[in-house]
mmCIF file of N, CA and C in Angstrom:
data_model
loop_
_atom_site.group_PDB
_atom_site.id
_atom_site.type_symbol
_atom_site.label_atom_id
_atom_site.label_comp_id
_atom_site.label_asym_id
_atom_site.label_seq_id
_atom_site.Cartn_x
_atom_site.Cartn_y
_atom_site.Cartn_z
ATOM 1 N N LEU A 845 8.860 7.001 3.522
ATOM 2 C CA LEU A 845 8.641 6.531 4.871
ATOM 3 C C LEU A 845 7.417 7.227 5.489
ATOM 4 N N CYS A 846 7.325 8.533 5.283
ATOM 5 C CA CYS A 846 6.192 9.268 5.869
ATOM 6 C C CYS A 846 4.873 8.852 5.240
ATOM 7 N N PHE A 847 4.916 8.438 3.968
ATOM 8 C CA PHE A 847 3.694 7.989 3.314
ATOM 9 C C PHE A 847 3.177 6.699 3.941
ATOM 10 N N VAL A 848 4.061 5.805 4.270
ATOM 11 C CA VAL A 848 3.681 4.556 4.942
ATOM 12 C C VAL A 848 3.143 4.852 6.337
ATOM 13 N N LEU A 849 3.787 5.773 7.038
ATOM 14 C CA LEU A 849 3.309 6.165 8.366
ATOM 15 C C LEU A 849 1.948 6.851 8.282
ATOM 16 N N ALA A 850 1.729 7.640 7.227
ATOM 17 C CA ALA A 850 0.430 8.295 7.043
ATOM 18 C C ALA A 850 -0.663 7.261 6.798
ATOM 19 N N ALA A 851 -0.378 6.246 6.003
ATOM 20 C CA ALA A 851 -1.362 5.185 5.759
ATOM 21 C C ALA A 851 -1.657 4.421 7.047
ATOM 22 N N ARG A 852 -0.634 4.206 7.856
ATOM 23 C CA ARG A 852 -0.842 3.531 9.143
ATOM 24 C C ARG A 852 -1.691 4.378 10.081
ATOM 25 N N GLU A 853 -1.446 5.694 10.103
ATOM 26 C CA GLU A 853 -2.250 6.584 10.945
ATOM 27 C C GLU A 853 -3.699 6.644 10.467
ATOM 28 N N LEU A 854 -3.898 6.603 9.160
ATOM 29 C CA LEU A 854 -5.267 6.570 8.635
ATOM 30 C C LEU A 854 -5.968 5.288 9.065
ATOM 31 N N TYR A 855 -5.250 4.175 9.034
ATOM 32 C CA TYR A 855 -5.816 2.905 9.499
ATOM 33 C C TYR A 855 -6.208 2.993 10.972
ATOM 34 N N LYS A 856 -5.298 3.504 11.803
ATOM 35 C CA LYS A 856 -5.581 3.608 13.239
ATOM 36 C C LYS A 856 -6.740 4.559 13.518
ATOM 37 N N LEU A 857 -6.781 5.674 12.792
ATOM 38 C CA LEU A 857 -7.860 6.638 12.973
ATOM 39 C C LEU A 857 -9.198 6.043 12.571
ATOM 40 N N THR A 858 -9.231 5.311 11.488
ATOM 41 C CA THR A 858 -10.477 4.695 11.032
ATOM 42 C C THR A 858 -10.963 3.649 12.021
ATOM 43 N N VAL A 859 -10.066 2.841 12.552
ATOM 44 C CA VAL A 859 -10.445 1.848 13.557
ATOM 45 C C VAL A 859 -10.977 2.535 14.809
ATOM 46 N N LEU A 860 -10.375 3.647 15.179
ATOM 47 C CA LEU A 860 -10.784 4.364 16.377
ATOM 48 C C LEU A 860 -12.149 5.037 16.202
ATOM 49 N N VAL A 861 -12.368 5.635 15.052
ATOM 50 C CA VAL A 861 -13.624 6.353 14.821
ATOM 51 C C VAL A 861 -14.791 5.379 14.666
ATOM 52 N N PHE A 862 -14.574 4.281 13.970
ATOM 53 C CA PHE A 862 -15.631 3.298 13.755
ATOM 54 C C PHE A 862 -15.500 2.146 14.752
ATOM 55 N N ALA A 863 -15.349 2.465 16.010
ATOM 56 C CA ALA A 863 -15.114 1.454 17.034
ATOM 57 C C ALA A 863 -16.310 0.523 17.224
ATOM 58 N N GLY A 864 -17.521 1.018 17.021
ATOM 59 C CA GLY A 864 -18.698 0.196 17.225
ATOM 60 C C GLY A 864 -19.074 -0.647 16.018
ATOM 61 N N ALA A 865 -18.505 -0.353 14.871
ATOM 62 C CA ALA A 865 -18.860 -1.081 13.649
ATOM 63 C C ALA A 865 -18.305 -2.498 13.682
ATOM 64 N N GLN A 866 -19.044 -3.401 13.088
ATOM 65 C CA GLN A 866 -18.660 -4.805 13.141
ATOM 66 C C GLN A 866 -17.478 -5.113 12.213
ATOM 67 N N GLN A 867 -17.426 -4.474 11.064
ATOM 68 C CA GLN A 867 -16.360 -4.743 10.102
ATOM 69 C C GLN A 867 -15.388 -3.564 10.022
ATOM 70 N N ARG A 868 -15.007 -3.025 11.165
ATOM 71 C CA ARG A 868 -14.177 -1.825 11.166
ATOM 72 C C ARG A 868 -12.775 -2.080 10.629
ATOM 73 N N CYS A 869 -12.221 -3.254 10.862
ATOM 74 C CA CYS A 869 -10.874 -3.545 10.362
ATOM 75 C C CYS A 869 -10.863 -3.643 8.840
ATOM 76 N N ARG A 870 -11.898 -4.226 8.284
ATOM 77 C CA ARG A 870 -11.993 -4.314 6.822
ATOM 78 C C ARG A 870 -12.166 -2.926 6.216
ATOM 79 N N PHE A 871 -12.987 -2.099 6.862
ATOM 80 C CA PHE A 871 -13.202 -0.738 6.388
ATOM 81 C C PHE A 871 -11.920 0.082 6.499
ATOM 82 N N ALA A 872 -11.177 -0.114 7.585
ATOM 83 C CA ALA A 872 -9.916 0.612 7.772
ATOM 84 C C ALA A 872 -8.872 0.180 6.747
ATOM 85 N N CYS A 873 -8.813 -1.102 6.446
ATOM 86 C CA CYS A 873 -7.879 -1.590 5.420
ATOM 87 C C CYS A 873 -8.225 -1.022 4.048
ATOM 88 N N THR A 874 -9.527 -0.964 3.747
ATOM 89 C CA THR A 874 -9.963 -0.403 2.469
ATOM 90 C C THR A 874 -9.619 1.076 2.383
ATOM 91 N N ALA A 875 -9.828 1.818 3.466
ATOM 92 C CA ALA A 875 -9.511 3.241 3.475
ATOM 93 C C ALA A 875 -8.014 3.473 3.273
ATOM 94 N N ALA A 876 -7.185 2.706 3.953
ATOM 95 C CA ALA A 876 -5.736 2.852 3.814
ATOM 96 C C ALA A 876 -5.263 2.454 2.418
ATOM 97 N N LEU A 877 -5.862 1.416 1.860
ATOM 98 C CA LEU A 877 -5.493 0.979 0.520
ATOM 99 C C LEU A 877 -5.876 2.024 -0.523
ATOM 100 N N LEU A 878 -7.071 2.589 -0.398
ATOM 101 C CA LEU A 878 -7.480 3.637 -1.339
ATOM 102 C C LEU A 878 -6.629 4.889 -1.181
ATOM 103 N N PHE A 879 -6.194 5.168 0.025
ATOM 104 C CA PHE A 879 -5.285 6.292 0.255
ATOM 105 C C PHE A 879 -3.964 6.073 -0.480
ATOM 106 N N CYS A 880 -3.503 4.839 -0.498
ATOM 107 C CA CYS A 880 -2.241 4.530 -1.177
ATOM 108 C C CYS A 880 -2.376 4.525 -2.694
ATOM 109 N N LEU A 881 -3.571 4.235 -3.194
ATOM 110 C CA LEU A 881 -3.758 4.093 -4.641
ATOM 111 C C LEU A 881 -4.279 5.343 -5.326
ATOM 112 N N THR A 882 -4.386 6.447 -4.623
ATOM 113 C CA THR A 882 -4.870 7.675 -5.249
ATOM 114 C C THR A 882 -3.837 8.203 -6.244
ATOM 115 N N PRO A 883 -4.287 8.993 -7.212
ATOM 116 C CA PRO A 883 -3.315 9.601 -8.143
ATOM 117 C C PRO A 883 -2.319 10.527 -7.441
ATOM 118 N N ALA A 884 -2.672 11.036 -6.278
ATOM 119 C CA ALA A 884 -1.743 11.889 -5.535
ATOM 120 C C ALA A 884 -0.596 11.083 -4.925
ATOM 121 N N GLY A 885 -0.662 9.777 -5.017
ATOM 122 C CA GLY A 885 0.401 8.930 -4.496
ATOM 123 C C GLY A 885 1.739 9.186 -5.171
ATOM 124 N N VAL A 886 1.706 9.727 -6.382
ATOM 125 C CA VAL A 886 2.946 10.078 -7.075
ATOM 126 C C VAL A 886 3.685 11.157 -6.297
ATOM 127 N N PHE A 887 2.947 12.133 -5.800
ATOM 128 C CA PHE A 887 3.572 13.201 -5.034
ATOM 129 C C PHE A 887 3.964 12.729 -3.635
ATOM 130 N N MET A 888 3.237 11.747 -3.119
ATOM 131 C CA MET A 888 3.560 11.231 -1.792
ATOM 132 C C MET A 888 4.863 10.441 -1.802
ATOM 133 N N SER A 889 5.173 9.811 -2.923
ATOM 134 C CA SER A 889 6.405 9.016 -2.979
ATOM 135 C C SER A 889 7.611 9.854 -3.390
ATOM 136 N N ALA A 890 7.390 11.063 -3.867
ATOM 137 C CA ALA A 890 8.513 11.943 -4.239
ATOM 138 C C ALA A 890 9.043 12.647 -2.985
ATOM 139 N N VAL A 891 10.129 13.348 -3.172
ATOM 140 C CA VAL A 891 10.743 14.047 -2.044
ATOM 141 C C VAL A 891 10.101 15.433 -1.929
ATOM 142 N N TYR A 892 8.847 15.441 -1.541
ATOM 143 C CA TYR A 892 8.110 16.671 -1.270
ATOM 144 C C TYR A 892 7.612 16.603 0.167
ATOM 145 N N SER A 893 7.033 17.690 0.629
ATOM 146 C CA SER A 893 6.575 17.725 2.019
ATOM 147 C C SER A 893 5.134 17.243 2.184
ATOM 148 N N GLU A 894 4.473 16.817 1.109
ATOM 149 C CA GLU A 894 3.077 16.388 1.203
ATOM 150 C C GLU A 894 2.907 15.159 2.083
ATOM 151 N N SER A 895 3.811 14.216 1.990
ATOM 152 C CA SER A 895 3.686 13.004 2.803
ATOM 153 C C SER A 895 3.901 13.302 4.282
ATOM 154 N N LEU A 896 4.822 14.202 4.595
ATOM 155 C CA LEU A 896 5.036 14.597 5.983
ATOM 156 C C LEU A 896 3.816 15.332 6.526
ATOM 157 N N PHE A 897 3.226 16.210 5.702
ATOM 158 C CA PHE A 897 2.025 16.924 6.123
ATOM 159 C C PHE A 897 0.862 15.958 6.340
ATOM 160 N N ALA A 898 0.701 14.999 5.446
ATOM 161 C CA ALA A 898 -0.375 14.020 5.590
ATOM 162 C C ALA A 898 -0.194 13.205 6.863
ATOM 163 N N TYR A 899 1.035 12.783 7.124
ATOM 164 C CA TYR A 899 1.298 12.010 8.339
ATOM 165 C C TYR A 899 0.990 12.813 9.591
ATOM 166 N N LEU A 900 1.500 14.038 9.662
ATOM 167 C CA LEU A 900 1.304 14.836 10.867
ATOM 168 C C LEU A 900 -0.148 15.260 11.059
ATOM 169 N N SER A 901 -0.853 15.541 9.982
ATOM 170 C CA SER A 901 -2.257 15.918 10.137
ATOM 171 C C SER A 901 -3.121 14.718 10.533
ATOM 172 N N LEU A 902 -2.840 13.536 9.978
ATOM 173 C CA LEU A 902 -3.584 12.341 10.392
ATOM 174 C C LEU A 902 -3.235 11.947 11.822
ATOM 175 N N LEU A 903 -1.986 12.135 12.196
ATOM 176 C CA LEU A 903 -1.579 11.883 13.580
ATOM 177 C C LEU A 903 -2.323 12.806 14.536
ATOM 178 N N SER A 904 -2.425 14.079 14.169
ATOM 179 C CA SER A 904 -3.132 15.020 15.044
ATOM 180 C C SER A 904 -4.617 14.690 15.137
ATOM 181 N N LEU A 905 -5.223 14.230 14.052
ATOM 182 C CA LEU A 905 -6.634 13.832 14.112
ATOM 183 C C LEU A 905 -6.840 12.617 15.013
ATOM 184 N N ARG A 906 -5.905 11.658 14.927
ATOM 185 C CA ARG A 906 -6.023 10.482 15.796
ATOM 186 C C ARG A 906 -5.836 10.863 17.259
ATOM 187 N N LEU A 907 -4.869 11.720 17.529
ATOM 188 C CA LEU A 907 -4.647 12.153 18.908
ATOM 189 C C LEU A 907 -5.837 12.943 19.433
ATOM 190 N N LEU A 908 -6.457 13.721 18.576
ATOM 191 C CA LEU A 908 -7.645 14.463 18.978
ATOM 192 C C LEU A 908 -8.812 13.518 19.261
ATOM 193 N N ALA A 909 -8.936 12.454 18.480
ATOM 194 C CA ALA A 909 -9.988 11.466 18.723
ATOM 195 C C ALA A 909 -9.748 10.706 20.024
ATOM 196 N N GLU A 910 -8.481 10.598 20.419
ATOM 197 C CA GLU A 910 -8.143 9.951 21.689
ATOM 198 C C GLU A 910 -8.189 10.926 22.863
ATOM 199 N N ARG A 911 -8.612 12.159 22.610
ATOM 200 C CA ARG A 911 -8.738 13.222 23.619
ATOM 201 C C ARG A 911 -7.388 13.648 24.198
ATOM 202 N N ARG A 912 -6.350 13.555 23.394
ATOM 203 C CA ARG A 912 -5.021 14.033 23.780
ATOM 204 C C ARG A 912 -4.792 15.363 23.071
ATOM 205 N N ARG A 913 -5.416 16.406 23.604
ATOM 206 C CA ARG A 913 -5.506 17.686 22.914
ATOM 207 C C ARG A 913 -4.161 18.386 22.746
ATOM 208 N N TRP A 914 -3.331 18.370 23.762
ATOM 209 C CA TRP A 914 -2.055 19.078 23.669
ATOM 210 C C TRP A 914 -1.108 18.394 22.689
ATOM 211 N N SER A 915 -1.114 17.090 22.678
ATOM 212 C CA SER A 915 -0.284 16.364 21.708
ATOM 213 C C SER A 915 -0.787 16.600 20.288
ATOM 214 N N ALA A 916 -2.123 16.643 20.140
ATOM 215 C CA ALA A 916 -2.704 16.919 18.830
ATOM 216 C C ALA A 916 -2.359 18.325 18.364
ATOM 217 N N ALA A 917 -2.363 19.276 19.282
ATOM 218 C CA ALA A 917 -2.007 20.650 18.926
ATOM 219 C C ALA A 917 -0.543 20.744 18.509
ATOM 220 N N ALA A 918 0.325 20.008 19.182
ATOM 221 C CA ALA A 918 1.748 20.015 18.826
ATOM 222 C C ALA A 918 1.966 19.392 17.445
ATOM 223 N N ALA A 919 1.278 18.280 17.172
ATOM 224 C CA ALA A 919 1.422 17.633 15.868
ATOM 225 C C ALA A 919 0.857 18.515 14.749
ATOM 226 N N LEU A 920 -0.244 19.196 15.025
ATOM 227 C CA LEU A 920 -0.827 20.071 14.021
ATOM 228 C C LEU A 920 0.042 21.311 13.786
ATOM 229 N N THR A 921 0.700 21.781 14.826
ATOM 230 C CA THR A 921 1.646 22.891 14.661
ATOM 231 C C THR A 921 2.820 22.475 13.783
ATOM 232 N N LEU A 922 3.333 21.268 14.007
ATOM 233 C CA LEU A 922 4.412 20.763 13.166
ATOM 234 C C LEU A 922 3.944 20.541 11.736
ATOM 235 N N ALA A 923 2.679 20.121 11.564
ATOM 236 C CA ALA A 923 2.153 19.933 10.214
ATOM 237 C C ALA A 923 2.065 21.270 9.487
ATOM 238 N N GLY A 924 1.750 22.318 10.200
ATOM 239 C CA GLY A 924 1.710 23.623 9.583
ATOM 240 C C GLY A 924 3.086 24.120 9.161
ATOM 241 N N CYS A 925 4.105 23.642 9.834
ATOM 242 C CA CYS A 925 5.480 24.033 9.481
ATOM 243 C C CYS A 925 6.037 23.206 8.334
ATOM 244 N N ALA A 926 5.415 22.095 8.024
ATOM 245 C CA ALA A 926 5.930 21.194 6.977
ATOM 246 C C ALA A 926 5.760 21.773 5.589
#
C-alpha cells in the first residue's frame, strides 16, 4: 500500500515541480512508472520499511514544494523513524 502511495506522491511532486512544462503529466507518469519498475521494487513490495520511508520522504518533499514547512518537517521526522 505504501509503495502505491509513494508512486502517487512522486507523480504529484513531479507535476508540481514541472508546473510550467507543457507535457508535465506525461513526464510525471513516466517518472512514476520508472519508479515502480526499478529493481528495488522487490524490496518495496516486501514487508520492509523501505516503502514507508519512500512514501514519507516523497510526501515531505511535496509539502516542502507547496511551502508547508511544518507539515513537511513532521513527515520527514516520521520518515526518519521508519
